[in-house]
Coordinates of C-alpha atoms in Angstrom, one line a residue:
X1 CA 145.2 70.1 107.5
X2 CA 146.3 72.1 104.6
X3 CA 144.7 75.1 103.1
X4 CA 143.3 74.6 99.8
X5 CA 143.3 76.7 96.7
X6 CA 142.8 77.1 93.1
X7 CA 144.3 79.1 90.7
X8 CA 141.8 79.6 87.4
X9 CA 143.2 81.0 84.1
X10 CA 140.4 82.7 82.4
X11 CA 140.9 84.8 79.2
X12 CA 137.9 86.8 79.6
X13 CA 136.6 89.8 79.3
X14 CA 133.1 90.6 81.4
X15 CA 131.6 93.0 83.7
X16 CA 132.8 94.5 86.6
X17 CA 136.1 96.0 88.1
X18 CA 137.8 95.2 91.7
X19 CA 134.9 95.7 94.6
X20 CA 131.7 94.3 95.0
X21 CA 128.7 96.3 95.4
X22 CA 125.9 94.9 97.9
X23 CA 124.1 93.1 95.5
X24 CA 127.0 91.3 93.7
X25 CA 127.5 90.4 97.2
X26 CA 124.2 89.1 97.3
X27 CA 124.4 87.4 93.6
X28 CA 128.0 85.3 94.7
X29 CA 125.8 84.6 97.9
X30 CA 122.7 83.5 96.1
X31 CA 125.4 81.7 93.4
X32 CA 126.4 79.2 95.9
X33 CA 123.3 78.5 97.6
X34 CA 122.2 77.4 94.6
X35 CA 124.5 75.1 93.4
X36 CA 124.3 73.5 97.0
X37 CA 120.3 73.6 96.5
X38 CA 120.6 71.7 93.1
X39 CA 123.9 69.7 94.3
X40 CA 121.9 66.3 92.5
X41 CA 122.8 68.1 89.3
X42 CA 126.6 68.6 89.4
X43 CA 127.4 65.4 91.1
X44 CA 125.7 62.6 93.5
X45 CA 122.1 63.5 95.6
X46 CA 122.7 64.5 99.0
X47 CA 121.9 62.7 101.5
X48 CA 120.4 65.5 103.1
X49 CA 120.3 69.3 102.0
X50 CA 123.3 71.0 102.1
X51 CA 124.2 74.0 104.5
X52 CA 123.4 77.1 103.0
X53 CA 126.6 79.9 103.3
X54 CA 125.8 83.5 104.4
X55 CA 128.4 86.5 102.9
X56 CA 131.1 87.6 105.6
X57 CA 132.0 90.9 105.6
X58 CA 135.6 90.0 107.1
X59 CA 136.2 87.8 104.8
X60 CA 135.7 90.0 102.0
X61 CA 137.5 92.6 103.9
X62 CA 140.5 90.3 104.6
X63 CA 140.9 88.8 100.9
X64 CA 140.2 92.5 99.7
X65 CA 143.3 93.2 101.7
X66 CA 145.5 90.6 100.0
X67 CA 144.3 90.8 96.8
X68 CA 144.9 94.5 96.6
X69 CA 148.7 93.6 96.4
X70 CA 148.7 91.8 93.5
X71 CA 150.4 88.9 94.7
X72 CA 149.6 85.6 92.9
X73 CA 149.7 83.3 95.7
X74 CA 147.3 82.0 98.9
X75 CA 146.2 84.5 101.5
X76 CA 148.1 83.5 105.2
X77 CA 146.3 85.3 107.9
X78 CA 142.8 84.1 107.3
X79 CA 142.8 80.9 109.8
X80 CA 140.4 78.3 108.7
X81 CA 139.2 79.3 105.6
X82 CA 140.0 77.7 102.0
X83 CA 140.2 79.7 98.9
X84 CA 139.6 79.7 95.3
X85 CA 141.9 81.8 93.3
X86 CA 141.2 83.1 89.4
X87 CA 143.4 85.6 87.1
X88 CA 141.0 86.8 84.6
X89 CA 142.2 88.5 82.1
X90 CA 141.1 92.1 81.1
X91 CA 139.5 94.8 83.2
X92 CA 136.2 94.2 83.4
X93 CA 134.3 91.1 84.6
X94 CA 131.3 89.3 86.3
X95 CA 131.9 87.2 89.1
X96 CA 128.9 85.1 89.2
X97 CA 130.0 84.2 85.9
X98 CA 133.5 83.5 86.4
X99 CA 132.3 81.2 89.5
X100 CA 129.5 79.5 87.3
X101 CA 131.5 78.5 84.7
X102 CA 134.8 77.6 86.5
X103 CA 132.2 75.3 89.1
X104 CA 130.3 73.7 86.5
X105 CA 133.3 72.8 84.0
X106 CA 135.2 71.3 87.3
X107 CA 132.4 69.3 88.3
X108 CA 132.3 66.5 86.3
X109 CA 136.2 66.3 87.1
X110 CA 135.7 64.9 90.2
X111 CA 135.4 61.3 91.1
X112 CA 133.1 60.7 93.8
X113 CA 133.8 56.8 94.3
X114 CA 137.9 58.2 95.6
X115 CA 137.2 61.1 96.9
X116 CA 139.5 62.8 94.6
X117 CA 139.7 64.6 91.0
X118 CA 139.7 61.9 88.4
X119 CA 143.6 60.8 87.1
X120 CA 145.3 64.3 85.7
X121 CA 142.6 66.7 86.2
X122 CA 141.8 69.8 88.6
X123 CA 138.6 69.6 90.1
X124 CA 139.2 72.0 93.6
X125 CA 136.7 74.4 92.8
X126 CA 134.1 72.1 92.8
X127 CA 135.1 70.9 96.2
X128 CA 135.6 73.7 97.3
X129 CA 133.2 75.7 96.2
X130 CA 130.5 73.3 97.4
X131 CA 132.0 72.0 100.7
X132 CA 128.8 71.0 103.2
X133 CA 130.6 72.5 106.4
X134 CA 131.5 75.6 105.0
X135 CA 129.0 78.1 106.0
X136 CA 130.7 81.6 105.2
X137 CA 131.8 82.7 101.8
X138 CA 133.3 86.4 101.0
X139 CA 135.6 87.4 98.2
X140 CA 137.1 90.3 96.7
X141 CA 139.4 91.2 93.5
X142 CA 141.7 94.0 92.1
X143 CA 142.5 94.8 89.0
X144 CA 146.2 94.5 88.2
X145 CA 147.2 97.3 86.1
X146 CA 151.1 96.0 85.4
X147 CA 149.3 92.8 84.1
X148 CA 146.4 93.7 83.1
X149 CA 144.1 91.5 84.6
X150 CA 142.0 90.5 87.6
X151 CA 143.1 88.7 90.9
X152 CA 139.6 87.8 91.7
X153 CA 139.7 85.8 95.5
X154 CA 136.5 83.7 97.0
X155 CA 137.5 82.6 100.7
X156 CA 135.4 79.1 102.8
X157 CA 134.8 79.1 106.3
X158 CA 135.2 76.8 107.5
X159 CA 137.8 75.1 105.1
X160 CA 137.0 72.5 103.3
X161 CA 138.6 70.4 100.4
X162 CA 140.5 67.5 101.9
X163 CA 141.9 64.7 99.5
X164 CA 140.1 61.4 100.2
X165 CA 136.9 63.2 102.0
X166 CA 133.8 64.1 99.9
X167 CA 132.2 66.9 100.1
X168 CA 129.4 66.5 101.2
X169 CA 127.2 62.6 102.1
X170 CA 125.7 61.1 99.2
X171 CA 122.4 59.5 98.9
X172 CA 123.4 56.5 97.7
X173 CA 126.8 55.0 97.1
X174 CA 126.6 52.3 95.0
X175 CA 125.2 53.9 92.5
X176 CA 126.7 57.6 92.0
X177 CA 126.6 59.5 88.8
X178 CA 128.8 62.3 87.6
X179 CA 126.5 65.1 85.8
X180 CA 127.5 68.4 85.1
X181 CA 126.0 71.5 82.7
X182 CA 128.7 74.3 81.2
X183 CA 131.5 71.9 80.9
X184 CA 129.7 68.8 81.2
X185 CA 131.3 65.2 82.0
X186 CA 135.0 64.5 80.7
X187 CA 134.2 61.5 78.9
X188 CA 134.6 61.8 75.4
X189 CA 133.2 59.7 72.5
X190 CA 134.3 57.2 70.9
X191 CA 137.3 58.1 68.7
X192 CA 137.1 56.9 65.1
X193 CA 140.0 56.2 62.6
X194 CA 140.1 58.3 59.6
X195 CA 137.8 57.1 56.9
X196 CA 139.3 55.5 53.6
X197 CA 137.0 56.7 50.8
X198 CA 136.9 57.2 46.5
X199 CA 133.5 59.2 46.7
X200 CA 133.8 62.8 45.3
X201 CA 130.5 64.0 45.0
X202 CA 129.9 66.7 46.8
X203 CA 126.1 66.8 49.1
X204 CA 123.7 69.7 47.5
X205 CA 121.9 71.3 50.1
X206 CA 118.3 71.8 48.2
X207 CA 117.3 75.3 47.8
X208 CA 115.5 77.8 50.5
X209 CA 114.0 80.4 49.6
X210 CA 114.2 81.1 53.4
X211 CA 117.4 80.2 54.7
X212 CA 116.3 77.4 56.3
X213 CA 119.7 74.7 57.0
X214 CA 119.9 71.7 59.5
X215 CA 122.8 69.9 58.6
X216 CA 122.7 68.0 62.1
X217 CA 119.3 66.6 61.1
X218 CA 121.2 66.0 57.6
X219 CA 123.7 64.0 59.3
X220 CA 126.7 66.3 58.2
X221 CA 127.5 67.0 62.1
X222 CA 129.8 65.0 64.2
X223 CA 129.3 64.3 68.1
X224 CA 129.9 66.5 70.7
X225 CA 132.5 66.5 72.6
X226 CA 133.8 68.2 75.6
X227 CA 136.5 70.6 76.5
X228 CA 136.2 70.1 80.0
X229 CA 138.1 72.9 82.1
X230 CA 140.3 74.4 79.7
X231 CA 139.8 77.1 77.5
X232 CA 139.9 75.5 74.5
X233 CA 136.2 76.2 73.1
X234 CA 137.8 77.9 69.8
X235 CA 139.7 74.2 68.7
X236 CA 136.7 72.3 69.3
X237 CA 134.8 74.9 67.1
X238 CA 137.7 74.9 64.9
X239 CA 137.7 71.2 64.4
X240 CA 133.9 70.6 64.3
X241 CA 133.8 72.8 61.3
X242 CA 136.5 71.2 59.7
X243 CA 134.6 67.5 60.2
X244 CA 131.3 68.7 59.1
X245 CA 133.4 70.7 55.4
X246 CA 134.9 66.8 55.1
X247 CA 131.6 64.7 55.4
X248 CA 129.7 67.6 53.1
X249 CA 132.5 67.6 50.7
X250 CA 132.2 63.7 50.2
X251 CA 129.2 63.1 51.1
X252 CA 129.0 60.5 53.8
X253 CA 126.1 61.2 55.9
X254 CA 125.8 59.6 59.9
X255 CA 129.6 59.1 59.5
X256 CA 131.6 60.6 62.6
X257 CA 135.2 61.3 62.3
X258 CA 137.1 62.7 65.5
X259 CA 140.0 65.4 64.7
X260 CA 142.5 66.3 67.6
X261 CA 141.3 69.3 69.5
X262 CA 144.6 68.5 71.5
X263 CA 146.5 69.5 68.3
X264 CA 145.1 73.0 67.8
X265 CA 145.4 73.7 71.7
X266 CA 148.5 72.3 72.3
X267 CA 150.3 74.5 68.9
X268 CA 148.2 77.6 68.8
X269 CA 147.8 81.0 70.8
X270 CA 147.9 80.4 74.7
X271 CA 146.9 76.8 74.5
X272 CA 144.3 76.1 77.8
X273 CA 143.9 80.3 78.0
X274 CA 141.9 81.2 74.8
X275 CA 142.5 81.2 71.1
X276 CA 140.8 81.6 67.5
X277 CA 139.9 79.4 64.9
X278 CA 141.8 81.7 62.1
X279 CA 144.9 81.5 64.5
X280 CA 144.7 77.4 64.1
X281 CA 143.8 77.3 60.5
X282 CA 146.9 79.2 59.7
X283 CA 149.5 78.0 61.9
X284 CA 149.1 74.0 61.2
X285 CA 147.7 74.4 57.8
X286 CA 151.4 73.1 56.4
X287 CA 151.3 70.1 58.4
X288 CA 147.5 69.2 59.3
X289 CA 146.6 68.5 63.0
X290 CA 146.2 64.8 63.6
X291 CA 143.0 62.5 64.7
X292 CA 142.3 61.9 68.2
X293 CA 143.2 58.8 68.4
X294 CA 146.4 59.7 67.5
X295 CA 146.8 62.5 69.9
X296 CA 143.6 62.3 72.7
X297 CA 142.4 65.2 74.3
X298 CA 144.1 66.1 78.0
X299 CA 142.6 69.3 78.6
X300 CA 145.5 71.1 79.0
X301 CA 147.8 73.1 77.3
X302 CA 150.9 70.6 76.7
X303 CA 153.7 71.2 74.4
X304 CA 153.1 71.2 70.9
X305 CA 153.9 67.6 69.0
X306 CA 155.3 66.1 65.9
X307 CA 152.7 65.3 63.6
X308 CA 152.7 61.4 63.3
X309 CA 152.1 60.7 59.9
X310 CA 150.3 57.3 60.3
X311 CA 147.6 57.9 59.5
X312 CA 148.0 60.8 57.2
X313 CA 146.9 63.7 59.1
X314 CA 144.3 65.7 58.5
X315 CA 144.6 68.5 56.2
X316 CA 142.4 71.2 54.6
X317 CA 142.9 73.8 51.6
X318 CA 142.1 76.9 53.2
X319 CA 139.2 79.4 54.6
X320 CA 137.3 82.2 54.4
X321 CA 135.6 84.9 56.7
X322 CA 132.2 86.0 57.2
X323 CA 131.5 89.7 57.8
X324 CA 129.3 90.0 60.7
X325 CA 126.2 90.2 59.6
X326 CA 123.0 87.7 58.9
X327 CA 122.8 88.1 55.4
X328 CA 126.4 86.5 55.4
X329 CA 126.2 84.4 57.7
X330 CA 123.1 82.7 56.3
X331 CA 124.9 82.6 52.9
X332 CA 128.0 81.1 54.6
X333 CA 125.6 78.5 56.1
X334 CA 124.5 76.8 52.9
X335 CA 128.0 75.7 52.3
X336 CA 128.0 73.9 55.6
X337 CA 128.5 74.2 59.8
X338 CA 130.4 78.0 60.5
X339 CA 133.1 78.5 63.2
X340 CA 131.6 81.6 65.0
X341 CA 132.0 83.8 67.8
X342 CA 129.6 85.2 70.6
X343 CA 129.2 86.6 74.6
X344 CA 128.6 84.2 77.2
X345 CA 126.3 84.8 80.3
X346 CA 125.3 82.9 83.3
X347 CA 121.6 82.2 81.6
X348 CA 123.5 80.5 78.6
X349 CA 125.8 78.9 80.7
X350 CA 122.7 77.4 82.4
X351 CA 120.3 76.7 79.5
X352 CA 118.4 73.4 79.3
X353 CA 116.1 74.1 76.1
X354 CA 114.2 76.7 74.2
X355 CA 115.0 80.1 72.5
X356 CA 117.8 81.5 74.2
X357 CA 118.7 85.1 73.9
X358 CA 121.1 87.2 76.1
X359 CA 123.0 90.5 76.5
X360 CA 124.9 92.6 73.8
X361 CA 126.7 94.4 76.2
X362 CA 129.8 92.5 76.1
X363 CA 132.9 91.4 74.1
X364 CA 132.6 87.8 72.7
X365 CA 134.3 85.0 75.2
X366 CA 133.1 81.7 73.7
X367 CA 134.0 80.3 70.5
X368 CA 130.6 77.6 68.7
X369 CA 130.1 76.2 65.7
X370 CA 126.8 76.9 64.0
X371 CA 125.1 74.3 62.3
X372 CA 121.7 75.2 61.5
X373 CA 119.3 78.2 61.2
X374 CA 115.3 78.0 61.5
X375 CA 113.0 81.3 59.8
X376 CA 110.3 80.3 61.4
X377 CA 112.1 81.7 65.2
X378 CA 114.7 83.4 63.8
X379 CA 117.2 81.3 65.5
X380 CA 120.4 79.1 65.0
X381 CA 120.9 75.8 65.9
X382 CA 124.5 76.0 67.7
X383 CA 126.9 73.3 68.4
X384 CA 128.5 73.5 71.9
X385 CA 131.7 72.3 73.6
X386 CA 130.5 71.3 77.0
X387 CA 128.9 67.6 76.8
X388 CA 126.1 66.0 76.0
X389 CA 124.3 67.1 79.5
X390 CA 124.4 70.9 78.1
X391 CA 121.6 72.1 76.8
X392 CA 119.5 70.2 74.4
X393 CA 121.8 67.1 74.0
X394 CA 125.0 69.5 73.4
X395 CA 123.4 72.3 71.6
X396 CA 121.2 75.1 72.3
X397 CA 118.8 77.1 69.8
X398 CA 120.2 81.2 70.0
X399 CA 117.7 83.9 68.5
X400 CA 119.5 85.3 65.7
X401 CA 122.2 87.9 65.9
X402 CA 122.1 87.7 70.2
X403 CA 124.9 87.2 72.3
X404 CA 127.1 89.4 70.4
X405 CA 127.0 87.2 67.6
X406 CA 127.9 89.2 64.5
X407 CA 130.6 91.3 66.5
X408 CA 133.7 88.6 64.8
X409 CA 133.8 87.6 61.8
X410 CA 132.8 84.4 61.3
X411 CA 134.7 81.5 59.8
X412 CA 134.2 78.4 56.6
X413 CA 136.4 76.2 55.9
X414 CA 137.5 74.1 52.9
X415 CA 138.9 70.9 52.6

């Protein structure tokens, strides 16, 4: 048997630097107890419970020992014991977080009626990470100074993650489902061709004297989709503000047209590893980016393509930025949905409904698109990237300037 690993590119930047502290011990400890506890949600009910996994102290120390050299690779003198492996980028970062995230987006990547990731996707963390007979966990990082970034290290015992064997015994196998929260499942919806039209009237969002905009309710929002694991959250934000301008800007309510996230992700910044929405509207502004069923979504970085030109792709006149602040942001709203910026926790990651509201302590890490904005809680209504299972149907409610909203600019579009 082979050891198993995973290498994660995150461009991050979180809370913590190399060495964990008794109760991040605890809290990676706690972390995958409970994603063993609530297995049913991820992926198919257990049989039985799952083994809980206890923090080893020579584990730690043994990874801590590897990791400290800065060597990308898999550690050798642990016998028995898989690994998950993660560069994060930056100095600082939260390893509950990185290990949320990274489990939740891989998830839904794996296909529990082969016993394998589904066709062209990495799904080893979830495996891993949740693998019945391992009952140890302990990890470590180090911060790479001549890279500038984290080798962050979680090792199994004992080691799990075989191709062909699941991870753990399903309840029942006929009838296996494939949930997920954070990334959510992979399957997209239904592409649509680009929509021949001759309307030119423009929708006229009736005045508010308090701000109040739901342009999902008005039908001026298209699906949501999901990026799956790749770090592409900024060209799905990109793109769903650039559907929501086009069906505003000719009216055409309920009508969902699919632009090619694979387009921005594929051409701009560092693809799979982070991005910006200004960064795609300038670089493919000459050409357009194409529709997706011209060029589906692979979750992954790729090369970038040749614009096919049937149809015409999809092009749009240019943008504008919105100082970070609610006054503009609310006054940026009326035009239509916002590409915006904000700081991801664990509790958003997690979120099922409600008011959410989290820390300002960070740098932004997560690119949404807002759609809406309610006076009477002071929240918006944000547009997500991780499935339908996330949240409230793909979107969660965020109390107004939280989450480090209003520390980017924001971004509207015109087509």
């Amino acid at each position: 048997m082979s050891t198993k690993y995973l290498i994660i590119l995150l461009i991050l930047t979180i809370s913590k630097i190399s060495g964990f502290n008794e109760i991040e011990q605890k809290s990676i400890e706690n972390y995958h107890n409970y994603i063993r506890i609530k297995a049913k949600l991820f992926g198919a009910e257990p049989k039985s419970p799952l083994n809980q996994v206890k923090w080893s102290n020579d584990i730690a120390n043994k990874v801590q020992t590897f990791v400290s050299q800065c060597n990308l690779g898999v550690p050798q003198n642990i016998e028995g014991t898989g690994f998950a492996l993660f560069k994060v980028m930056g100095k600082e970062f939260d390893p509950v977080d990185i290990l949320n995230r990274t489990f939740e987006r891989s998830a839904p990547l794996y296909d529990w009626s082969t016993g394998n990731c589904k066709p062209d996707q990495c799904c080893d963390t979830y495996q891993t990470m949740i693998w019945n007979t391992s009952t140890s966990v302990g990890c470590a990082s180090s911060y790479c100074s001549s890279g500038s970034y984290n080798f962050f290290v979680c090792g199994y015992y004992p080691i799990g993650n075989f191709a062909g064997i699941k991870p753990y015994t399903p309840k029942v196998q006929s009838q296996l489902t494939e949930n997920g929260s954070g990334g959510g499942d992979t399957k997209l919806e239904p592409s649509v061709k680009p929509i021949s039209i001759n309307v030119s009237s423009r929708f006229i969002l009736p005045t508010s004297s308090t701000g109040d905009v739901d342009w999902k309710s008005l039908g001026f929002v298209t699906s949501i989709k999901n990026q799956g694991q790749c770090g592409g959250c900024y060209s799905f934000a990109t793109c769903a503000a650039l559907e929501s301008a086009y069906l505003i800007k000719n009216n055409l309510p309920n009508t969902d047209i699919d632009l090619s996230e694979q387009n921005f992700v594929s051409c701009v910044n560092y693809g799979c590893g982070g991005g910006n929405g200004q960064s795609c509207l300038d670089k493919l502004k000459s050409t357009g980016i194409m529709y997706e069923t011209s060029y589906p979504y692979k979750a992954v970085t790729g090369s970038c393509p040749n614009v096919i030109q049937s149809p015409q792709p999809f092009k749009w006149t240019g943008y504008s930025n919105i100082q970070g602040n609610k006054e503009a942001f609310l006054n940026a709203l009326k035009s239509g949905p916002i590409y915006a910026s904000l700081y991801v926790d664990s509790g958003f990651q997690l979120y099922k409904s409600g008011i959410y509201s989290c820390s300002q302590s960070s740098t932004p890490n997560h690119a949404i698109t807002i759609v809406g904005y309610s006076s009477a809680d002071n929240s918006y209504l944000i547009k997500n990237s991780w499935g339908t299972i996330y949240g409230e149907s793909g979107y969660i409610r965020l109390k107004e300037g939280s989450c480090n909203l209003y520390s980017f600019t924001g971004i509207t579009t015109q087509v």
